[in-house]
JSON list of C-alpha atoms in Angstrom, two decimals:
[
{"chain": "A", "resi": 5, "resn": "UNK", "atom": "CA", "xyz": [0.00, 0.00, 0.00]},
{"chain": "A", "resi": 6, "resn": "UNK", "atom": "CA", "xyz": [1.37, 3.43, 0.91]},
{"chain": "A", "resi": 7, "resn": "UNK", "atom": "CA", "xyz": [5.12, 3.83, 1.37]},
{"chain": "A", "resi": 8, "resn": "UNK", "atom": "CA", "xyz": [7.60, 6.52, 2.31]},
{"chain": "A", "resi": 9, "resn": "UNK", "atom": "CA", "xyz": [8.95, 6.78, -1.25]},
{"chain": "A", "resi": 10, "resn": "UNK", "atom": "CA", "xyz": [5.69, 8.13, -2.67]},
{"chain": "A", "resi": 11, "resn": "UNK", "atom": "CA", "xyz": [5.77, 11.01, -5.18]},
{"chain": "A", "resi": 12, "resn": "UNK", "atom": "CA", "xyz": [4.97, 14.54, -3.91]},
{"chain": "A", "resi": 13, "resn": "UNK", "atom": "CA", "xyz": [1.46, 14.49, -5.39]},
{"chain": "A", "resi": 14, "resn": "UNK", "atom": "CA", "xyz": [0.52, 11.44, -3.33]},
{"chain": "A", "resi": 15, "resn": "UNK", "atom": "CA", "xyz": [2.11, 12.84, -0.18]},
{"chain": "A", "resi": 16, "resn": "UNK", "atom": "CA", "xyz": [0.13, 16.05, -0.64]},
{"chain": "A", "resi": 17, "resn": "UNK", "atom": "CA", "xyz": [-3.06, 14.04, -1.05]},
{"chain": "A", "resi": 18, "resn": "UNK", "atom": "CA", "xyz": [-2.31, 12.25, 2.23]},
{"chain": "A", "resi": 19, "resn": "UNK", "atom": "CA", "xyz": [-1.86, 15.55, 4.04]},
{"chain": "A", "resi": 20, "resn": "UNK", "atom": "CA", "xyz": [-5.17, 16.68, 2.61]},
{"chain": "A", "resi": 21, "resn": "UNK", "atom": "CA", "xyz": [-6.74, 13.53, 4.06]},
{"chain": "A", "resi": 22, "resn": "UNK", "atom": "CA", "xyz": [-7.39, 11.72, 0.78]},
{"chain": "A", "resi": 23, "resn": "UNK", "atom": "CA", "xyz": [-5.92, 9.04, -1.43]},
{"chain": "A", "resi": 24, "resn": "UNK", "atom": "CA", "xyz": [-6.63, 8.60, -5.12]},
{"chain": "A", "resi": 25, "resn": "UNK", "atom": "CA", "xyz": [-7.44, 4.97, -4.26]},
{"chain": "A", "resi": 26, "resn": "UNK", "atom": "CA", "xyz": [-8.19, 4.71, -0.52]},
{"chain": "A", "resi": 27, "resn": "UNK", "atom": "CA", "xyz": [-7.51, 1.46, 1.37]},
{"chain": "A", "resi": 28, "resn": "UNK", "atom": "CA", "xyz": [-10.18, -1.20, 1.79]},
{"chain": "A", "resi": 29, "resn": "UNK", "atom": "CA", "xyz": [-10.97, -3.17, 4.91]},
{"chain": "A", "resi": 30, "resn": "UNK", "atom": "CA", "xyz": [-10.09, -6.87, 4.61]},
{"chain": "A", "resi": 31, "resn": "UNK", "atom": "CA", "xyz": [-13.76, -7.76, 4.92]},
{"chain": "A", "resi": 32, "resn": "UNK", "atom": "CA", "xyz": [-15.39, -10.38, 2.66]},
{"chain": "A", "resi": 33, "resn": "UNK", "atom": "CA", "xyz": [-18.77, -8.65, 2.74]},
{"chain": "A", "resi": 34, "resn": "UNK", "atom": "CA", "xyz": [-17.28, -5.34, 1.60]},
{"chain": "A", "resi": 35, "resn": "UNK", "atom": "CA", "xyz": [-15.27, -7.04, -1.15]},
{"chain": "A", "resi": 36, "resn": "UNK", "atom": "CA", "xyz": [-18.23, -9.13, -2.32]},
{"chain": "A", "resi": 37, "resn": "UNK", "atom": "CA", "xyz": [-20.53, -6.11, -2.53]},
{"chain": "A", "resi": 38, "resn": "UNK", "atom": "CA", "xyz": [-17.83, -4.11, -4.31]},
{"chain": "A", "resi": 39, "resn": "UNK", "atom": "CA", "xyz": [-17.18, -6.84, -6.88]},
{"chain": "A", "resi": 40, "resn": "UNK", "atom": "CA", "xyz": [-20.87, -7.44, -7.53]},
{"chain": "A", "resi": 41, "resn": "UNK", "atom": "CA", "xyz": [-21.38, -3.70, -8.04]},
{"chain": "A", "resi": 42, "resn": "UNK", "atom": "CA", "xyz": [-18.73, -3.57, -10.78]},
{"chain": "A", "resi": 43, "resn": "UNK", "atom": "CA", "xyz": [-19.91, -6.68, -12.63]},
{"chain": "A", "resi": 44, "resn": "UNK", "atom": "CA", "xyz": [-18.87, -9.94, -10.98]},
{"chain": "A", "resi": 45, "resn": "UNK", "atom": "CA", "xyz": [-21.68, -12.47, -11.33]},
{"chain": "A", "resi": 46, "resn": "UNK", "atom": "CA", "xyz": [-23.69, -12.99, -8.09]},
{"chain": "A", "resi": 47, "resn": "UNK", "atom": "CA", "xyz": [-22.83, -16.66, -8.55]},
{"chain": "A", "resi": 48, "resn": "UNK", "atom": "CA", "xyz": [-19.45, -15.84, -7.01]},
{"chain": "A", "resi": 49, "resn": "UNK", "atom": "CA", "xyz": [-18.42, -14.32, -3.69]},
{"chain": "A", "resi": 50, "resn": "UNK", "atom": "CA", "xyz": [-15.51, -13.62, -1.37]},
{"chain": "A", "resi": 51, "resn": "UNK", "atom": "CA", "xyz": [-15.26, -15.81, 1.72]},
{"chain": "A", "resi": 52, "resn": "UNK", "atom": "CA", "xyz": [-13.21, -15.57, 4.89]},
{"chain": "A", "resi": 53, "resn": "UNK", "atom": "CA", "xyz": [-10.58, -18.01, 6.15]},
{"chain": "A", "resi": 54, "resn": "UNK", "atom": "CA", "xyz": [-11.01, -18.00, 9.93]},
{"chain": "A", "resi": 55, "resn": "UNK", "atom": "CA", "xyz": [-7.96, -20.11, 10.66]},
{"chain": "A", "resi": 56, "resn": "UNK", "atom": "CA", "xyz": [-5.46, -22.47, 9.08]},
{"chain": "A", "resi": 57, "resn": "UNK", "atom": "CA", "xyz": [-6.38, -25.61, 11.04]},
{"chain": "A", "resi": 58, "resn": "UNK", "atom": "CA", "xyz": [-7.86, -28.40, 8.94]},
{"chain": "A", "resi": 59, "resn": "UNK", "atom": "CA", "xyz": [-11.04, -28.43, 11.05]},
{"chain": "A", "resi": 60, "resn": "UNK", "atom": "CA", "xyz": [-11.69, -24.81, 10.03]},
{"chain": "A", "resi": 61, "resn": "UNK", "atom": "CA", "xyz": [-10.65, -25.24, 6.40]},
{"chain": "A", "resi": 62, "resn": "UNK", "atom": "CA", "xyz": [-13.15, -28.06, 6.02]},
{"chain": "A", "resi": 63, "resn": "UNK", "atom": "CA", "xyz": [-16.03, -25.59, 6.37]},
{"chain": "A", "resi": 64, "resn": "UNK", "atom": "CA", "xyz": [-14.90, -23.36, 3.49]},
{"chain": "A", "resi": 65, "resn": "UNK", "atom": "CA", "xyz": [-16.87, -23.43, 0.22]},
{"chain": "A", "resi": 66, "resn": "UNK", "atom": "CA", "xyz": [-15.25, -25.61, -2.43]},
{"chain": "A", "resi": 67, "resn": "UNK", "atom": "CA", "xyz": [-13.72, -25.29, -4.89]},
{"chain": "A", "resi": 68, "resn": "UNK", "atom": "CA", "xyz": [-11.49, -22.35, -3.99]},
{"chain": "A", "resi": 69, "resn": "UNK", "atom": "CA", "xyz": [-11.04, -20.34, -7.20]},
{"chain": "A", "resi": 70, "resn": "UNK", "atom": "CA", "xyz": [-8.58, -17.77, -5.90]},
{"chain": "A", "resi": 71, "resn": "UNK", "atom": "CA", "xyz": [-6.89, -16.71, -2.67]},
{"chain": "A", "resi": 72, "resn": "UNK", "atom": "CA", "xyz": [-6.44, -13.12, -1.46]},
{"chain": "A", "resi": 73, "resn": "UNK", "atom": "CA", "xyz": [-4.08, -12.34, 1.41]},
{"chain": "A", "resi": 74, "resn": "UNK", "atom": "CA", "xyz": [-3.66, -9.13, 3.38]},
{"chain": "A", "resi": 75, "resn": "UNK", "atom": "CA", "xyz": [-0.52, -8.78, 5.49]},
{"chain": "A", "resi": 76, "resn": "UNK", "atom": "CA", "xyz": [1.93, -6.30, 6.96]},
{"chain": "A", "resi": 77, "resn": "UNK", "atom": "CA", "xyz": [5.33, -6.43, 5.29]},
{"chain": "A", "resi": 78, "resn": "UNK", "atom": "CA", "xyz": [8.30, -6.17, 7.67]},
{"chain": "A", "resi": 79, "resn": "UNK", "atom": "CA", "xyz": [11.17, -6.02, 5.19]},
{"chain": "A", "resi": 80, "resn": "UNK", "atom": "CA", "xyz": [11.93, -3.72, 2.22]},
{"chain": "A", "resi": 81, "resn": "UNK", "atom": "CA", "xyz": [11.76, -5.06, -1.32]},
{"chain": "A", "resi": 82, "resn": "UNK", "atom": "CA", "xyz": [15.55, -4.94, -1.54]},
{"chain": "A", "resi": 83, "resn": "UNK", "atom": "CA", "xyz": [15.71, -7.68, 1.10]},
{"chain": "A", "resi": 84, "resn": "UNK", "atom": "CA", "xyz": [13.39, -10.10, -0.70]},
{"chain": "A", "resi": 85, "resn": "UNK", "atom": "CA", "xyz": [14.85, -13.47, -1.58]},
{"chain": "A", "resi": 86, "resn": "UNK", "atom": "CA", "xyz": [15.78, -13.57, -5.27]},
{"chain": "A", "resi": 87, "resn": "UNK", "atom": "CA", "xyz": [13.05, -16.13, -6.01]},
{"chain": "A", "resi": 88, "resn": "UNK", "atom": "CA", "xyz": [10.45, -13.85, -4.39]},
{"chain": "A", "resi": 89, "resn": "UNK", "atom": "CA", "xyz": [11.08, -10.76, -6.51]},
{"chain": "A", "resi": 90, "resn": "UNK", "atom": "CA", "xyz": [9.04, -11.92, -9.49]},
{"chain": "A", "resi": 91, "resn": "UNK", "atom": "CA", "xyz": [10.09, -11.88, -13.12]},
{"chain": "A", "resi": 92, "resn": "UNK", "atom": "CA", "xyz": [8.81, -10.39, -16.35]},
{"chain": "A", "resi": 93, "resn": "UNK", "atom": "CA", "xyz": [9.88, -13.67, -17.93]},
{"chain": "A", "resi": 94, "resn": "UNK", "atom": "CA", "xyz": [6.99, -15.33, -16.11]},
{"chain": "A", "resi": 95, "resn": "UNK", "atom": "CA", "xyz": [4.20, -13.10, -17.49]},
{"chain": "A", "resi": 96, "resn": "UNK", "atom": "CA", "xyz": [3.08, -15.96, -19.71]},
{"chain": "A", "resi": 97, "resn": "UNK", "atom": "CA", "xyz": [2.72, -18.33, -16.75]},
{"chain": "A", "resi": 98, "resn": "UNK", "atom": "CA", "xyz": [-0.65, -16.72, -15.99]},
{"chain": "A", "resi": 99, "resn": "UNK", "atom": "CA", "xyz": [-3.48, -15.34, -18.10]},
{"chain": "A", "resi": 100, "resn": "UNK", "atom": "CA", "xyz": [-3.46, -11.92, -16.45]},
{"chain": "A", "resi": 101, "resn": "UNK", "atom": "CA", "xyz": [-0.91, -9.92, -14.47]},
{"chain": "A", "resi": 102, "resn": "UNK", "atom": "CA", "xyz": [-0.84, -6.19, -13.83]},
{"chain": "A", "resi": 103, "resn": "UNK", "atom": "CA", "xyz": [1.48, -3.77, -12.10]},
{"chain": "A", "resi": 104, "resn": "UNK", "atom": "CA", "xyz": [0.57, -1.38, -9.30]},
{"chain": "A", "resi": 105, "resn": "UNK", "atom": "CA", "xyz": [1.94, 2.15, -9.58]},
{"chain": "A", "resi": 106, "resn": "UNK", "atom": "CA", "xyz": [2.30, 4.85, -6.95]},
{"chain": "A", "resi": 107, "resn": "UNK", "atom": "CA", "xyz": [-0.70, 6.60, -8.49]},
{"chain": "A", "resi": 108, "resn": "UNK", "atom": "CA", "xyz": [-2.72, 3.52, -7.52]},
{"chain": "A", "resi": 109, "resn": "UNK", "atom": "CA", "xyz": [-1.56, 4.12, -3.94]},
{"chain": "A", "resi": 110, "resn": "UNK", "atom": "CA", "xyz": [-3.89, 1.81, -1.98]},
{"chain": "A", "resi": 111, "resn": "UNK", "atom": "CA", "xyz": [-5.60, -0.04, -4.81]},
{"chain": "A", "resi": 112, "resn": "UNK", "atom": "CA", "xyz": [-3.81, -3.28, -3.92]},
{"chain": "A", "resi": 113, "resn": "UNK", "atom": "CA", "xyz": [-7.02, -4.84, -2.57]},
{"chain": "A", "resi": 114, "resn": "UNK", "atom": "CA", "xyz": [-8.96, -4.48, -5.79]},
{"chain": "A", "resi": 115, "resn": "UNK", "atom": "CA", "xyz": [-5.88, -5.30, -7.89]},
{"chain": "A", "resi": 116, "resn": "UNK", "atom": "CA", "xyz": [-5.52, -8.59, -6.00]},
{"chain": "A", "resi": 117, "resn": "UNK", "atom": "CA", "xyz": [-9.17, -9.33, -6.79]},
{"chain": "A", "resi": 118, "resn": "UNK", "atom": "CA", "xyz": [-8.75, -8.48, -10.48]},
{"chain": "A", "resi": 119, "resn": "UNK", "atom": "CA", "xyz": [-5.77, -10.81, -10.76]},
{"chain": "A", "resi": 120, "resn": "UNK", "atom": "CA", "xyz": [-7.63, -13.64, -9.00]},
{"chain": "A", "resi": 121, "resn": "UNK", "atom": "CA", "xyz": [-10.77, -13.18, -11.11]},
{"chain": "A", "resi": 122, "resn": "UNK", "atom": "CA", "xyz": [-9.12, -12.76, -14.51]},
{"chain": "A", "resi": 123, "resn": "UNK", "atom": "CA", "xyz": [-6.93, -15.82, -13.98]},
{"chain": "A", "resi": 124, "resn": "UNK", "atom": "CA", "xyz": [-9.88, -18.12, -13.36]},
{"chain": "A", "resi": 125, "resn": "UNK", "atom": "CA", "xyz": [-11.72, -19.31, -16.48]},
{"chain": "A", "resi": 126, "resn": "UNK", "atom": "CA", "xyz": [-14.72, -20.39, -14.38]},
{"chain": "A", "resi": 127, "resn": "UNK", "atom": "CA", "xyz": [-15.49, -16.83, -13.30]},
{"chain": "A", "resi": 128, "resn": "UNK", "atom": "CA", "xyz": [-18.36, -15.03, -15.03]},
{"chain": "A", "resi": 129, "resn": "UNK", "atom": "CA", "xyz": [-18.30, -11.26, -15.54]},
{"chain": "A", "resi": 130, "resn": "UNK", "atom": "CA", "xyz": [-20.97, -8.99, -17.02]},
{"chain": "A", "resi": 131, "resn": "UNK", "atom": "CA", "xyz": [-19.31, -7.80, -20.25]},
{"chain": "A", "resi": 132, "resn": "UNK", "atom": "CA", "xyz": [-21.20, -4.48, -20.16]},
{"chain": "A", "resi": 133, "resn": "UNK", "atom": "CA", "xyz": [-20.15, -3.68, -16.59]},
{"chain": "A", "resi": 134, "resn": "UNK", "atom": "CA", "xyz": [-17.22, -1.62, -15.30]},
{"chain": "A", "resi": 135, "resn": "UNK", "atom": "CA", "xyz": [-15.35, -4.85, -14.59]},
{"chain": "A", "resi": 136, "resn": "UNK", "atom": "CA", "xyz": [-16.23, -6.47, -17.91]},
{"chain": "A", "resi": 137, "resn": "UNK", "atom": "CA", "xyz": [-15.27, -3.43, -19.95]},
{"chain": "A", "resi": 138, "resn": "UNK", "atom": "CA", "xyz": [-11.97, -3.12, -18.09]},
{"chain": "A", "resi": 139, "resn": "UNK", "atom": "CA", "xyz": [-11.23, -6.77, -18.77]},
{"chain": "A", "resi": 140, "resn": "UNK", "atom": "CA", "xyz": [-12.01, -6.47, -22.48]},
{"chain": "A", "resi": 141, "resn": "UNK", "atom": "CA", "xyz": [-9.92, -3.31, -22.85]},
{"chain": "A", "resi": 142, "resn": "UNK", "atom": "CA", "xyz": [-6.88, -4.84, -21.18]},
{"chain": "A", "resi": 143, "resn": "UNK", "atom": "CA", "xyz": [-6.88, -8.52, -22.16]},
{"chain": "A", "resi": 144, "resn": "UNK", "atom": "CA", "xyz": [-4.17, -7.98, -24.78]},
{"chain": "A", "resi": 145, "resn": "UNK", "atom": "CA", "xyz": [-2.34, -5.24, -22.85]},
{"chain": "A", "resi": 146, "resn": "UNK", "atom": "CA", "xyz": [0.98, -5.39, -21.03]},
{"chain": "A", "resi": 147, "resn": "UNK", "atom": "CA", "xyz": [1.05, -5.37, -17.20]},
{"chain": "A", "resi": 148, "resn": "UNK", "atom": "CA", "xyz": [2.09, -1.71, -17.25]},
{"chain": "A", "resi": 149, "resn": "UNK", "atom": "CA", "xyz": [-0.64, -0.75, -19.72]},
{"chain": "A", "resi": 150, "resn": "UNK", "atom": "CA", "xyz": [-3.22, -2.43, -17.49]},
{"chain": "A", "resi": 151, "resn": "UNK", "atom": "CA", "xyz": [-1.92, -0.40, -14.58]},
{"chain": "A", "resi": 152, "resn": "UNK", "atom": "CA", "xyz": [-2.24, 2.83, -16.56]},
{"chain": "A", "resi": 153, "resn": "UNK", "atom": "CA", "xyz": [-5.73, 1.88, -17.71]},
{"chain": "A", "resi": 154, "resn": "UNK", "atom": "CA", "xyz": [-6.86, 1.50, -14.10]},
{"chain": "A", "resi": 155, "resn": "UNK", "atom": "CA", "xyz": [-5.20, 4.79, -13.15]},
{"chain": "A", "resi": 156, "resn": "UNK", "atom": "CA", "xyz": [-7.34, 6.58, -15.73]},
{"chain": "A", "resi": 157, "resn": "UNK", "atom": "CA", "xyz": [-10.62, 4.71, -15.14]},
{"chain": "A", "resi": 158, "resn": "UNK", "atom": "CA", "xyz": [-12.66, 7.35, -13.33]},
{"chain": "A", "resi": 159, "resn": "UNK", "atom": "CA", "xyz": [-15.79, 5.18, -13.09]},
{"chain": "A", "resi": 160, "resn": "UNK", "atom": "CA", "xyz": [-13.81, 2.43, -11.41]},
{"chain": "A", "resi": 161, "resn": "UNK", "atom": "CA", "xyz": [-12.14, 4.87, -9.01]},
{"chain": "A", "resi": 162, "resn": "UNK", "atom": "CA", "xyz": [-15.45, 6.48, -8.04]},
{"chain": "A", "resi": 163, "resn": "UNK", "atom": "CA", "xyz": [-16.96, 3.11, -7.12]},
{"chain": "A", "resi": 164, "resn": "UNK", "atom": "CA", "xyz": [-13.78, 2.16, -5.26]},
{"chain": "A", "resi": 165, "resn": "UNK", "atom": "CA", "xyz": [-13.99, 5.27, -3.10]},
{"chain": "A", "resi": 166, "resn": "UNK", "atom": "CA", "xyz": [-17.60, 4.46, -2.24]},
{"chain": "A", "resi": 167, "resn": "UNK", "atom": "CA", "xyz": [-16.64, 1.08, -0.82]},
{"chain": "A", "resi": 168, "resn": "UNK", "atom": "CA", "xyz": [-13.50, 2.43, 0.84]},
{"chain": "A", "resi": 169, "resn": "UNK", "atom": "CA", "xyz": [-15.83, 4.54, 3.01]},
{"chain": "A", "resi": 170, "resn": "UNK", "atom": "CA", "xyz": [-17.75, 1.52, 4.31]},
{"chain": "A", "resi": 171, "resn": "UNK", "atom": "CA", "xyz": [-17.22, -0.31, 7.61]},
{"chain": "A", "resi": 172, "resn": "UNK", "atom": "CA", "xyz": [-13.76, -0.05, 9.10]},
{"chain": "A", "resi": 173, "resn": "UNK", "atom": "CA", "xyz": [-12.34, 1.07, 5.76]},
{"chain": "A", "resi": 174, "resn": "UNK", "atom": "CA", "xyz": [-13.23, 4.62, 6.78]},
{"chain": "A", "resi": 175, "resn": "UNK", "atom": "CA", "xyz": [-11.17, 4.26, 9.97]},
{"chain": "A", "resi": 176, "resn": "UNK", "atom": "CA", "xyz": [-8.24, 2.84, 7.99]},
{"chain": "A", "resi": 177, "resn": "UNK", "atom": "CA", "xyz": [-8.40, 5.76, 5.56]},
{"chain": "A", "resi": 178, "resn": "UNK", "atom": "CA", "xyz": [-8.50, 8.32, 8.36]},
{"chain": "A", "resi": 179, "resn": "UNK", "atom": "CA", "xyz": [-5.13, 7.05, 9.63]},
{"chain": "A", "resi": 180, "resn": "UNK", "atom": "CA", "xyz": [-3.40, 7.85, 6.38]},
{"chain": "A", "resi": 181, "resn": "UNK", "atom": "CA", "xyz": [0.23, 7.40, 7.39]},
{"chain": "A", "resi": 182, "resn": "UNK", "atom": "CA", "xyz": [-0.50, 4.21, 9.34]},
{"chain": "A", "resi": 183, "resn": "UNK", "atom": "CA", "xyz": [-1.56, 2.15, 6.32]},
{"chain": "A", "resi": 184, "resn": "UNK", "atom": "CA", "xyz": [0.91, -0.72, 6.46]},
{"chain": "A", "resi": 185, "resn": "UNK", "atom": "CA", "xyz": [-0.96, -3.70, 5.06]},
{"chain": "A", "resi": 186, "resn": "UNK", "atom": "CA", "xyz": [-0.81, -4.96, 1.50]},
{"chain": "A", "resi": 187, "resn": "UNK", "atom": "CA", "xyz": [-3.04, -7.30, -0.53]},
{"chain": "A", "resi": 188, "resn": "UNK", "atom": "CA", "xyz": [-1.78, -9.99, -2.90]},
{"chain": "A", "resi": 189, "resn": "UNK", "atom": "CA", "xyz": [-3.43, -12.92, -4.70]},
{"chain": "A", "resi": 190, "resn": "UNK", "atom": "CA", "xyz": [-2.59, -16.54, -5.35]},
{"chain": "A", "resi": 191, "resn": "UNK", "atom": "CA", "xyz": [-3.75, -18.57, -8.34]},
{"chain": "A", "resi": 192, "resn": "UNK", "atom": "CA", "xyz": [-2.95, -21.86, -10.05]},
{"chain": "A", "resi": 193, "resn": "UNK", "atom": "CA", "xyz": [-1.32, -21.80, -13.47]},
{"chain": "A", "resi": 194, "resn": "UNK", "atom": "CA", "xyz": [-2.44, -24.08, -16.29]},
{"chain": "A", "resi": 195, "resn": "UNK", "atom": "CA", "xyz": [0.58, -26.23, -15.42]},
{"chain": "A", "resi": 196, "resn": "UNK", "atom": "CA", "xyz": [-0.57, -26.72, -11.83]},
{"chain": "A", "resi": 197, "resn": "UNK", "atom": "CA", "xyz": [1.92, -24.27, -10.34]},
{"chain": "A", "resi": 198, "resn": "UNK", "atom": "CA", "xyz": [1.08, -22.00, -7.40]},
{"chain": "A", "resi": 199, "resn": "UNK", "atom": "CA", "xyz": [1.64, -18.41, -8.53]},
{"chain": "A", "resi": 200, "resn": "UNK", "atom": "CA", "xyz": [1.82, -15.32, -6.33]},
{"chain": "A", "resi": 201, "resn": "UNK", "atom": "CA", "xyz": [0.41, -12.17, -7.93]},
{"chain": "A", "resi": 202, "resn": "UNK", "atom": "CA", "xyz": [1.69, -8.96, -6.35]},
{"chain": "A", "resi": 203, "resn": "UNK", "atom": "CA", "xyz": [1.45, -5.88, -8.56]},
{"chain": "A", "resi": 204, "resn": "UNK", "atom": "CA", "xyz": [4.36, -4.17, -6.79]},
{"chain": "A", "resi": 205, "resn": "UNK", "atom": "CA", "xyz": [6.80, -6.89, -7.86]},
{"chain": "A", "resi": 206, "resn": "UNK", "atom": "CA", "xyz": [8.62, -7.28, -11.18]},
{"chain": "A", "resi": 207, "resn": "UNK", "atom": "CA", "xyz": [6.24, -10.01, -12.28]},
{"chain": "A", "resi": 208, "resn": "UNK", "atom": "CA", "xyz": [4.43, -13.13, -11.11]},
{"chain": "A", "resi": 209, "resn": "UNK", "atom": "CA", "xyz": [6.22, -15.31, -8.57]},
{"chain": "A", "resi": 210, "resn": "UNK", "atom": "CA", "xyz": [6.00, -18.98, -9.56]},
{"chain": "A", "resi": 211, "resn": "UNK", "atom": "CA", "xyz": [6.15, -20.78, -6.21]},
{"chain": "A", "resi": 212, "resn": "UNK", "atom": "CA", "xyz": [6.07, -24.37, -7.45]},
{"chain": "A", "resi": 213, "resn": "UNK", "atom": "CA", "xyz": [3.91, -27.44, -7.95]},
{"chain": "A", "resi": 214, "resn": "UNK", "atom": "CA", "xyz": [0.64, -27.29, -6.07]},
{"chain": "A", "resi": 215, "resn": "UNK", "atom": "CA", "xyz": [-2.26, -29.72, -5.87]},
{"chain": "A", "resi": 216, "resn": "UNK", "atom": "CA", "xyz": [-4.45, -27.55, -3.64]},
{"chain": "A", "resi": 217, "resn": "UNK", "atom": "CA", "xyz": [-4.66, -23.77, -4.12]},
{"chain": "A", "resi": 218, "resn": "UNK", "atom": "CA", "xyz": [-5.83, -22.95, -0.60]},
{"chain": "A", "resi": 219, "resn": "UNK", "atom": "CA", "xyz": [-3.38, -25.15, 1.29]},
{"chain": "A", "resi": 220, "resn": "UNK", "atom": "CA", "xyz": [-0.54, -24.22, -1.02]},
{"chain": "A", "resi": 221, "resn": "UNK", "atom": "CA", "xyz": [-1.23, -20.54, -0.37]},
{"chain": "A", "resi": 222, "resn": "UNK", "atom": "CA", "xyz": [-1.33, -21.12, 3.38]},
{"chain": "A", "resi": 223, "resn": "UNK", "atom": "CA", "xyz": [2.02, -22.94, 3.24]},
{"chain": "A", "resi": 224, "resn": "UNK", "atom": "CA", "xyz": [3.58, -20.04, 1.33]},
{"chain": "A", "resi": 225, "resn": "UNK", "atom": "CA", "xyz": [2.18, -17.42, 3.71]},
{"chain": "A", "resi": 226, "resn": "UNK", "atom": "CA", "xyz": [3.39, -19.39, 6.74]},
{"chain": "A", "resi": 227, "resn": "UNK", "atom": "CA", "xyz": [6.84, -19.51, 5.15]},
{"chain": "A", "resi": 228, "resn": "UNK", "atom": "CA", "xyz": [6.88, -15.72, 4.86]},
{"chain": "A", "resi": 229, "resn": "UNK", "atom": "CA", "xyz": [5.83, -15.49, 8.50]},
{"chain": "A", "resi": 230, "resn": "UNK", "atom": "CA", "xyz": [8.53, -17.90, 9.69]},
{"chain": "A", "resi": 231, "resn": "UNK", "atom": "CA", "xyz": [11.20, -16.01, 7.74]},
{"chain": "A", "resi": 232, "resn": "UNK", "atom": "CA", "xyz": [10.17, -12.76, 9.41]},
{"chain": "A", "resi": 233, "resn": "UNK", "atom": "CA", "xyz": [9.05, -11.15, 6.15]},
{"chain": "A", "resi": 234, "resn": "UNK", "atom": "CA", "xyz": [5.53, -10.39, 7.38]},
{"chain": "A", "resi": 235, "resn": "UNK", "atom": "CA", "xyz": [3.91, -9.86, 10.76]},
{"chain": "A", "resi": 236, "resn": "UNK", "atom": "CA", "xyz": [1.26, -12.01, 12.40]},
{"chain": "A", "resi": 237, "resn": "UNK", "atom": "CA", "xyz": [-1.25, -9.28, 11.53]},
{"chain": "A", "resi": 238, "resn": "UNK", "atom": "CA", "xyz": [-2.65, -10.99, 8.45]},
{"chain": "A", "resi": 239, "resn": "UNK", "atom": "CA", "xyz": [-5.91, -12.21, 6.98]},
{"chain": "A", "resi": 240, "resn": "UNK", "atom": "CA", "xyz": [-6.90, -14.50, 4.13]},
{"chain": "A", "resi": 241, "resn": "UNK", "atom": "CA", "xyz": [-9.98, -14.54, 1.91]},
{"chain": "A", "resi": 242, "resn": "UNK", "atom": "CA", "xyz": [-11.11, -16.88, -0.84]},
{"chain": "A", "resi": 243, "resn": "UNK", "atom": "CA", "xyz": [-12.81, -16.39, -4.18]},
{"chain": "A", "resi": 244, "resn": "UNK", "atom": "CA", "xyz": [-15.47, -19.07, -4.52]},
{"chain": "A", "resi": 245, "resn": "UNK", "atom": "CA", "xyz": [-19.01, -19.86, -5.59]},
{"chain": "A", "resi": 246, "resn": "UNK", "atom": "CA", "xyz": [-21.61, -18.03, -3.50]},
{"chain": "A", "resi": 247, "resn": "UNK", "atom": "CA", "xyz": [-23.45, -20.11, -0.92]},
{"chain": "A", "resi": 248, "resn": "UNK", "atom": "CA", "xyz": [-27.26, -20.17, -0.72]}
]
């Protein structure tokens, strides 16, 4: 999300009490409502992972179509392990990857959702919606072009701000300089590889073979925690079919 190396324009916006793309609360209800409002089919929803124990995981809707993680990073990008920096050479390992620029200050939550949704062929999107039109405009674009397209999408940004004012998101936004958490997504490639999608990295991070998206994502997140890369202040959500 926000960082100390932001450009002057973003810093000025913070002092004025606003972000171009304010932070979102890691709340499945907020994310589900947001995604439905921009065109995700009501057939799909965002769910919450209440814990990593098998007894708790057994209650989650199946199949898991995407994983979204929110955590507090404890180390700078320069200290990432080489295999965790991502690579432009791996763009073709996934259907859709996009960068996150400083202009998209705290858009990481919705960017994580876009990457999870657009990398799952089972997901249905209204082609005439904000989400559907964005997808169609950027399907053949580069990761940087997708980033720039989102920067300039005023309809998308207006809706984003509406949902950033709901629930605890408003409290998060009011503490501008205390925004420390960052959202990323995990997906499975066509080759059965677990792939981390973080728009602030050079490219997708291909983690390795994975037979279960949810459990593979949990294993990777726990590894980050054990290595001291992230704090215990984290949450995980899933993209799945909506439950009746």
